[in-house]
Amino acid sequence: MTAPWRPAAGPVVCVGETMAALAPEPPDSVETGESLRLSVAGAESNVAMYLADLGLAAVWLSALGDDPFGRRVRAAVAAAGVDVSGVRSDPDRPTGLLVKEPGPTGTRVHYYRRGSAASALGPGILDDPRLGSAALLHLTGVPPALSPSCAALVERALAIPAPDRPYAISFDVNHRPALWPDGTAATVLRELADRADIVFVGLDEAQHLWGADLDTGGVRTLLPHPRLLVVKDGGRSATAFGDGTQVTVAALRTEVVEPVGAGDAFAAGFLAGLLREKDLASALRLGHITAASALRVIGDHGPLPDPATVERLLGLTDRAWAERDIPERAGQAPSAPPLTG
């Protein structure tokens, strides 16, 4: 198999908002529970933390309120081994907050992020010196929905034609319907995604955005320009499209505690595979391994299997991989319904 295109060696810089997150311990609800669990939640910092877990140099750029939530978020991301030295403290705007509300049909998320410190981010963050040595800039479809200045940030990053960029750009569509005015997301997200070098999108979100009858090949037709396109089909499989190549790898079987963060974990695993010069099949496997770590915990960031186990999983035959469960962990909770809202 021809080696896939891959970014040059160097750090990965992730840009976007991270919030404090509150959730009741299952099976309690926000309305009836006696306590709420505090964690952190942010697509881009999730990717950075998992990249650091996988041994890669990762940088997170953002802004936080000069408040206890902001200090909690900064400490949590830094504790994972991510460079947070470029994260600005805003004395006038708060750290964003979300509240998870578990229910019988899924986990609904309530956002309290309007006017947050990160919503004031703008194109100027792309002048940060940490991007000077970056191999890859990772963005998602969340910032374009937060504010005009955040949208301008992503627009500026993707305005440079791919051959002229100082670093490659990966873009996770990461559609959050609650953040977008009706009817606006589909066109914006498609145009942004088609300019990136690497794109991640779920088949279900592609169908929601661009057509209920889409299959994985149809997504590639809609997004022909990324050098690599990864289409994730829920807990079933993921397909990577390269330059004339198409590789599909089944997901590992695993019990789901909570699905939030699994897409970010998958993106980090896949990117780590590429940067480690793995082939597409191995990069997809590493994406699935990393995603399973997120699925098995409450919150966005779970522990990876030990490195020896990861290498054993990557070395399995295709048949053995297809029959493999992710290694068990203690304290596992029962399956949870999907995220909504």
XYZ file of C-alpha atoms in Angstrom:
341
model
C 0.000 0.000 0.000
C 1.262 3.482 -0.846
C 2.252 5.493 2.215
C -0.359 8.162 3.001
C 0.324 11.863 2.862
C 1.229 13.042 6.342
C 2.157 16.326 8.065
C 5.776 17.158 8.766
C 7.234 16.397 12.190
C 6.570 18.893 14.952
C 4.065 19.930 17.625
C 0.308 19.909 17.144
C -1.410 23.170 18.113
C -5.100 22.957 19.044
C -7.200 26.134 19.192
C -10.652 26.449 20.747
C -12.780 26.875 23.855
C -12.706 24.648 26.904
C -15.356 24.972 29.602
C -15.941 23.803 33.109
C -18.474 20.942 33.046
C -20.972 19.923 35.729
C -22.823 16.607 35.769
C -24.697 14.562 38.374
C -23.396 11.138 39.242
C -25.540 8.492 37.476
C -28.360 7.701 37.946
C -29.129 11.081 39.559
C -30.487 14.031 37.610
C -29.603 17.711 37.827
C -33.020 18.377 39.375
C -32.895 15.709 42.065
C -29.221 14.912 42.643
C -27.466 16.071 45.792
C -24.118 16.783 44.150
C -22.553 17.596 40.772
C -19.234 16.322 39.455
C -16.870 19.004 38.102
C -14.699 18.255 35.078
C -13.516 20.082 31.973
C -14.918 19.866 28.447
C -13.560 21.156 25.178
C -13.114 19.439 21.832
C -9.755 20.964 20.980
C -8.186 20.523 24.426
C -9.465 16.926 24.449
C -7.463 16.296 21.292
C -4.408 17.986 22.797
C -4.627 15.908 25.996
C -4.919 12.615 24.148
C -2.035 13.574 21.851
C 0.074 14.223 24.941
C -1.032 10.858 26.391
C 0.220 9.269 23.179
C 3.619 10.908 23.552
C 3.307 13.781 21.081
C 4.084 17.436 21.717
C 0.739 19.233 22.009
C -0.125 22.898 22.538
C -3.513 24.343 23.435
C -4.253 27.996 22.619
C -7.359 29.658 24.027
C -8.644 32.151 26.591
C -10.125 31.554 30.034
C -11.759 33.773 32.572
C -9.607 34.932 35.463
C -11.809 32.906 37.798
C -11.800 29.582 39.690
C -13.298 27.665 36.749
C -10.600 29.036 34.462
C -7.847 28.045 36.849
C -9.374 24.573 37.175
C -9.495 24.142 33.394
C -5.919 25.360 32.891
C -4.590 23.036 35.588
C -6.467 20.006 34.214
C -5.203 20.459 30.660
C -1.655 21.174 31.837
C -1.690 18.079 34.066
C -2.150 15.947 30.946
C 1.178 17.212 29.598
C -0.174 19.880 27.235
C 1.622 23.220 26.781
C -0.872 25.831 28.045
C 1.573 28.741 28.207
C -0.264 30.513 25.375
C -3.673 30.430 27.097
C -4.715 33.960 28.016
C -6.546 34.925 31.229
C -9.313 37.424 30.527
C -10.055 39.726 33.485
C -13.383 40.868 32.044
C -15.054 37.725 30.650
C -15.878 34.432 32.407
C -14.886 30.883 31.673
C -17.648 29.050 29.797
C -19.755 26.451 31.597
C -21.827 23.471 30.508
C -24.185 21.251 32.467
C -24.919 17.668 31.443
C -28.425 16.424 32.128
C -28.688 12.629 31.797
C -32.068 11.268 30.749
C -33.734 8.090 29.482
C -33.209 9.046 25.831
C -29.737 10.534 26.117
C -27.577 13.160 27.765
C -28.720 16.695 27.061
C -26.140 19.469 27.335
C -26.940 23.013 28.466
C -24.363 25.653 27.521
C -23.583 28.812 29.476
C -20.874 30.208 27.237
C -22.263 33.382 25.646
C -19.840 36.224 26.334
C -17.170 33.819 27.573
C -13.467 34.599 27.413
C -12.941 32.158 24.554
C -15.816 33.604 22.525
C -13.685 36.751 22.163
C -10.865 34.855 20.443
C -10.059 36.180 16.990
C -7.646 35.811 14.058
C -4.821 37.378 16.048
C -4.290 34.131 17.960
C -2.834 32.682 14.766
C 0.138 35.022 15.226
C 1.127 33.186 18.409
C 4.812 32.203 18.194
C 4.006 28.622 19.174
C 2.572 28.128 15.706
C 5.964 28.915 14.207
C 7.228 25.378 14.796
C 3.899 23.562 14.454
C 3.461 20.607 12.158
C -0.308 20.737 12.436
C -3.039 23.141 13.514
C -6.177 21.394 14.759
C -9.521 23.199 14.558
C -13.166 22.171 14.847
C -16.558 23.370 13.727
C -17.369 24.685 17.206
C -15.578 28.085 17.110
C -17.308 29.288 13.915
C -20.620 29.036 15.798
C -19.462 30.899 18.915
C -18.979 34.457 17.658
C -18.049 36.469 14.543
C -14.474 36.847 15.809
C -14.095 33.095 16.352
C -15.523 32.462 12.883
C -12.979 34.916 11.468
C -10.201 33.001 13.227
C -11.086 29.737 11.469
C -11.716 31.527 8.180
C -8.271 33.133 8.262
C -6.554 29.842 9.055
C -8.202 28.083 6.125
C -7.952 30.993 3.676
C -4.325 30.174 2.816
C -4.181 27.612 -0.017
C -2.952 24.224 1.201
C 0.390 24.288 -0.723
C 1.292 27.653 0.821
C 0.515 26.898 4.480
C 3.329 26.871 7.027
C 1.637 23.888 8.716
C -1.064 21.382 7.837
C -4.607 21.926 9.151
C -6.933 19.279 10.497
C -10.620 20.066 10.948
C -13.216 18.080 12.860
C -16.706 19.064 11.644
C -18.008 18.528 15.204
C -21.490 19.882 14.465
C -23.239 21.135 17.608
C -26.821 21.975 16.519
C -27.596 23.951 19.683
C -24.917 26.502 18.771
C -26.089 27.264 15.225
C -29.053 29.306 14.017
C -31.371 27.097 11.984
C -30.242 26.468 8.443
C -26.793 28.041 8.723
C -24.440 25.218 9.664
C -24.516 23.017 6.567
C -23.013 25.450 4.074
C -20.470 26.977 6.446
C -19.157 23.662 7.745
C -18.919 22.104 4.308
C -16.963 25.063 2.909
C -14.567 25.123 5.854
C -14.028 21.367 5.891
C -13.283 21.173 2.184
C -10.334 23.569 2.606
C -8.563 21.568 5.339
C -5.813 19.010 4.808
C -7.326 16.414 7.166
C -11.053 16.230 7.961
C -13.007 14.184 10.488
C -16.775 13.826 10.254
C -19.321 11.358 11.579
C -21.530 9.715 8.984
C -24.583 10.569 11.092
C -23.666 14.258 11.307
C -22.889 14.344 7.574
C -26.342 12.901 6.901
C -27.927 15.451 9.222
C -26.065 18.324 7.570
C -25.886 17.374 3.907
C -28.379 14.635 3.101
C -30.023 11.699 4.841
C -29.116 9.286 2.018
C -25.360 9.926 2.139
C -22.987 6.985 2.497
C -19.261 7.223 3.183
C -18.410 7.521 -0.501
C -20.973 10.275 -0.893
C -19.272 12.250 1.868
C -16.012 12.032 -0.072
C -17.804 13.338 -3.161
C -19.033 16.321 -1.158
C -15.570 16.930 0.317
C -13.144 16.124 -2.505
C -10.233 18.416 -1.586
C -8.881 17.302 1.832
C -5.760 15.192 1.461
C -7.239 12.825 4.048
C -10.914 12.454 4.941
C -12.016 10.228 7.809
C -15.707 9.274 8.010
C -16.707 7.673 11.330
C -19.719 5.371 11.289
C -20.648 5.387 14.973
C -19.450 2.350 16.879
C -19.194 0.277 13.719
C -16.198 1.458 11.692
C -14.227 4.356 10.305
C -13.118 4.901 6.716
C -10.138 6.974 5.596
C -9.986 8.369 2.067
C -6.574 9.399 0.739
C -5.195 10.084 -2.707
C -7.031 7.356 -4.592
C -7.137 5.081 -1.548
C -9.937 4.003 0.768
C -9.355 2.035 3.974
C -12.031 0.885 6.434
C -11.315 -0.449 9.934
C -13.950 -1.828 12.280
C -14.324 -0.282 15.727
C -13.367 -2.242 18.820
C -16.239 -3.635 20.844
C -16.587 -1.839 24.149
C -19.271 -0.990 26.674
C -20.227 2.684 26.616
C -20.361 4.675 29.842
C -20.745 8.012 28.037
C -20.071 8.885 24.382
C -18.970 12.487 24.947
C -15.361 13.048 23.894
C -14.975 9.867 21.862
C -14.798 11.722 18.549
C -12.044 13.978 19.877
C -10.157 10.956 21.189
C -10.486 9.238 17.819
C -9.109 12.289 16.023
C -6.125 12.422 18.385
C -5.371 8.731 17.896
C -5.577 8.974 14.125
C -3.374 12.084 14.039
C -0.864 10.405 16.353
C -0.770 7.424 14.014
C -0.043 9.651 11.039
C 2.656 11.588 12.867
C 4.237 8.292 13.943
C 4.376 7.345 10.249
C 1.813 4.555 10.519
C -0.190 3.453 7.487
C -3.855 4.440 7.259
C -5.148 1.166 8.694
C -2.906 1.476 11.755
C -3.813 5.155 12.198
C -7.502 4.189 12.151
C -6.847 1.428 14.683
C -5.105 3.878 17.000
C -8.091 6.184 16.599
C -10.453 3.405 17.680
C -8.243 2.442 20.655
C -8.130 6.029 21.858
C -11.874 6.554 21.323
C -12.657 3.477 23.407
C -10.768 5.049 26.308
C -13.152 8.005 26.220
C -16.247 5.843 25.878
C -15.502 3.956 29.061
C -15.486 6.928 31.460
C -17.770 9.729 32.615
C -16.243 12.877 31.197
C -14.211 13.609 28.098
C -10.798 12.180 28.960
C -10.107 8.588 29.977
C -6.921 6.574 30.530
C -5.368 4.767 27.590
C -4.302 1.136 27.724
C -0.636 0.747 28.587
C 1.774 1.172 25.632
C 2.482 -2.553 25.357
C -1.246 -3.300 25.025
C -1.626 -0.577 22.396
C 1.217 -2.072 20.363
C -0.272 -5.563 20.642
C -3.610 -4.281 19.386
C -1.975 -2.471 16.485
C -0.156 -5.679 15.534
C -3.213 -7.940 15.363
C -4.248 -9.561 12.114
C -7.367 -8.087 10.521
C -9.428 -11.078 11.638
C -8.169 -10.939 15.217
C -8.796 -7.177 15.320
C -12.392 -7.636 14.159
C -13.050 -10.075 17.016
C -11.295 -8.053 19.720
C -12.816 -6.227 22.690
C -10.989 -3.293 24.230
C -9.185 -4.540 27.392
C -11.431 -4.429 30.455
C -11.039 -1.812 33.177
C -12.260 -1.909 36.738
C -15.179 0.197 37.846
C -17.000 0.065 34.564
C -20.545 1.391 34.522
C -23.386 0.093 32.342
C -23.984 1.356 28.853
C -25.279 4.923 28.513
C -27.641 6.349 25.898
C -26.314 8.723 23.227
C -25.718 12.454 23.550
C -28.439 14.787 22.311
C -28.941 18.518 22.106
